[in-house]
Steps between C-alpha positions, in 0.01 A plus 500: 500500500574370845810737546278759383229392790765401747645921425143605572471302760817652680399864386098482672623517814710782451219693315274449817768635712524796297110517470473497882750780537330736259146431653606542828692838406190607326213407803787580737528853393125542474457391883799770613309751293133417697458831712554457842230536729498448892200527722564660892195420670457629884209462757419853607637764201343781690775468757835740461755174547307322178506889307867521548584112408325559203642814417864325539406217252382745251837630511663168439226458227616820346847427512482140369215592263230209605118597555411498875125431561430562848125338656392583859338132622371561886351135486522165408247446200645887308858329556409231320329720229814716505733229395290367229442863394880488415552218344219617241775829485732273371728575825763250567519534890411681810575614867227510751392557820238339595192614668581143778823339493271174530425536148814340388375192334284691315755804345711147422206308311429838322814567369597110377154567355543763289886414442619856702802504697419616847664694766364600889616856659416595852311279639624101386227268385467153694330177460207340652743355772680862507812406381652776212421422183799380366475557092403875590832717550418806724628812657387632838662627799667374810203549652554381904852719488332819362236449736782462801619856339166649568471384846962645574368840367196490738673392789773779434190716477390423791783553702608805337166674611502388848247301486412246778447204327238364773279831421537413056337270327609336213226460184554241282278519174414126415448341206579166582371318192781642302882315605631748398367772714517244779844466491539894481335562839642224667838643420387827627363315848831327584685817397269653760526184761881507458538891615283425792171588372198365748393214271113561679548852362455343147137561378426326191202669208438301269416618137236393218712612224818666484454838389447900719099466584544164629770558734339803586204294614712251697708725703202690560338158688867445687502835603158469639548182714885671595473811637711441808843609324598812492734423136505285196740361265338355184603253240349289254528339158581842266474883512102468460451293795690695742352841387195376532556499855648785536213675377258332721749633782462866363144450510595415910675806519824291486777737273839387434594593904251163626554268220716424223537204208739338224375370181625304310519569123633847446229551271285880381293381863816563664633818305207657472489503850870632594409758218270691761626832672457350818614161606162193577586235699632280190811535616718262219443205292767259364558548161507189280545584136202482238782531285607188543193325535340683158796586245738167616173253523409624112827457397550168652256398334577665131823268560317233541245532186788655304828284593341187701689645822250372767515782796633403843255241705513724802638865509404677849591885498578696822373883647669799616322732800420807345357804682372819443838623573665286275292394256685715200840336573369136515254550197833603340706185608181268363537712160148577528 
């Protein structure tokens, strides 16, 4: 009898191992075979850049075969809504771009709430203090460089025109609330400073928001109080800001001869407007992909529910100067 116990007793363990095995085979296979679902969640959808990154990720979506459920959130309190929103979906994670990068803390409490992975695009969510949030990959752009971009093409501009820098002035459309658009301009103003651009010449106008009408409004004031030059050069945060401004310089009777601008973006804003039988005064923008930042951000992130792969903590992508002239060659070389 003891043998036969002492057998048994050698034989349980073995049993359990086996037992473990098969039930974690069984619930193992029925987690890989939960649908995958990933949220992309932007603050302004009505804007071209947010279209086209959404339009990317449904590609990657289409590809990979994982629902994408895409929620505009243009404030705090529907952000919060949004995420909750998906974890009732039964999604597994999301990218975002917040409606205020101060927000961070709270897209972080959200997700460890609800149990979602979480992933920033664009803009990158900070603390209360301001530092990154660390547990939140994210993709965004090099934002002072492309902004030093905008401010080489203007200063080429410039010269190429013959303009007398002490007779143009320089618009900078400001929304300072945002790092990210603060570190764009301020690459554009040393670009400018570093050519030999009057730094006094440098008239900021700054924005409520960041879209067309509110640039539109800004310049408009700027203009007002700066009617001694006899040129501009504008800049700002993305394709809407800057032709904003150039619109409220049409309404001057400013064409493309008295004042030009770069975006930044390379969004519809921007092709839309090179699409026109006549060239505006939006003279370029630098492209930075929405490919990237839509179909490699949703895949990322399928890697991540599907494999565990966490994305990179920090990937910054980079622009290329396109122009009317050519915008078909570098639209090509982006494979958009």
């Amino acid at each position: 009898m003891k043998r036969g116990i002492s057998r048994l007793g050698r034989a349980l363990p073995l049993l359990a191992g086996f037992a473990g095995i098969a039930l974690s085979a069984i619930f193992g296979n029925a987690w890989a075979a939960d649908p995958v679902k990933i949220g992309f969640l932007v603050k302004q959808a009505e804007e071209p850049w947010f279209q086209d990154e959404w339009r990317f990720a449904d590609q990657a979506a289409h590809e990979k075969g994982f629902t994408l459920v895409k929620i505009g959130i243009p404030n705090g309190e529907k952000m919060i809504n949004a995420i909750d929103n998906l974890a009732a979906q039964k999604v597994q994670g999301f990218i975002i771009c917040a409606p205020d990068v101060k927000l961070g803390t709270a897209v972080a409490r959200a997700a460890k709430r609800n149990g979602l992975k979480a992933m920033s695009v664009d803009d990158q969510l900070v603390d209360g203090s301001g530092k990154p949030i660390a547990d939140i990959p994210h993709m965004g752009i090099s934002a002072y460089e492309i902004g030093k971009q905008v401010g080489q093409g203007l200063a080429a501009e410039i010269k190429a025109r013959g303009w007398s820098p002490a007779e143009t002035g320089a618009l900078r459309m400001a929304f300072d609330q945002l790092p990210t658009a603060r570190e764009r301009t301020q690459g554009a103003v040393d670009a400018l400073k570093a050519a030999g651009f009057p730094v006094a010449n440098i008239v900021d106008a700054p924005q409520a928001k960041t879209d067309t009408e509110n640039a539109f409004n800004a310049a408009n004031i700027a203009f007002t109080k700066q009617a001694r030059f006899k040129h501009w050069v504008i800049f700002g945060l993305n394709d809407e800001a800057v032709l904003g401004a150039v619109r409220a310089a049409e309404g001057r009777g400013m064409g493309a001869d008295g004042a030009i601008g770069i975006g930044i973006g390379g969004s519809k804003t921007a092709l839309n407007e090179f699409a026109k039988p006549a060239a505006t005064g939006f003279f370029g923008t630098v492209l930075i992909s929405p490919k990237r930042h839509g179909y490699e951000t949703a895949l990322d992130m399928y890697n991540w529910i599907t494999a565990n792969q966490a994305p990179p903590a920090l990937t910054l992508t980079t622009g290329t100067l396109m122009t009317r002239k050519n915008q078909a060659d570098v639209r090509k070389q982006m494979g958009l």
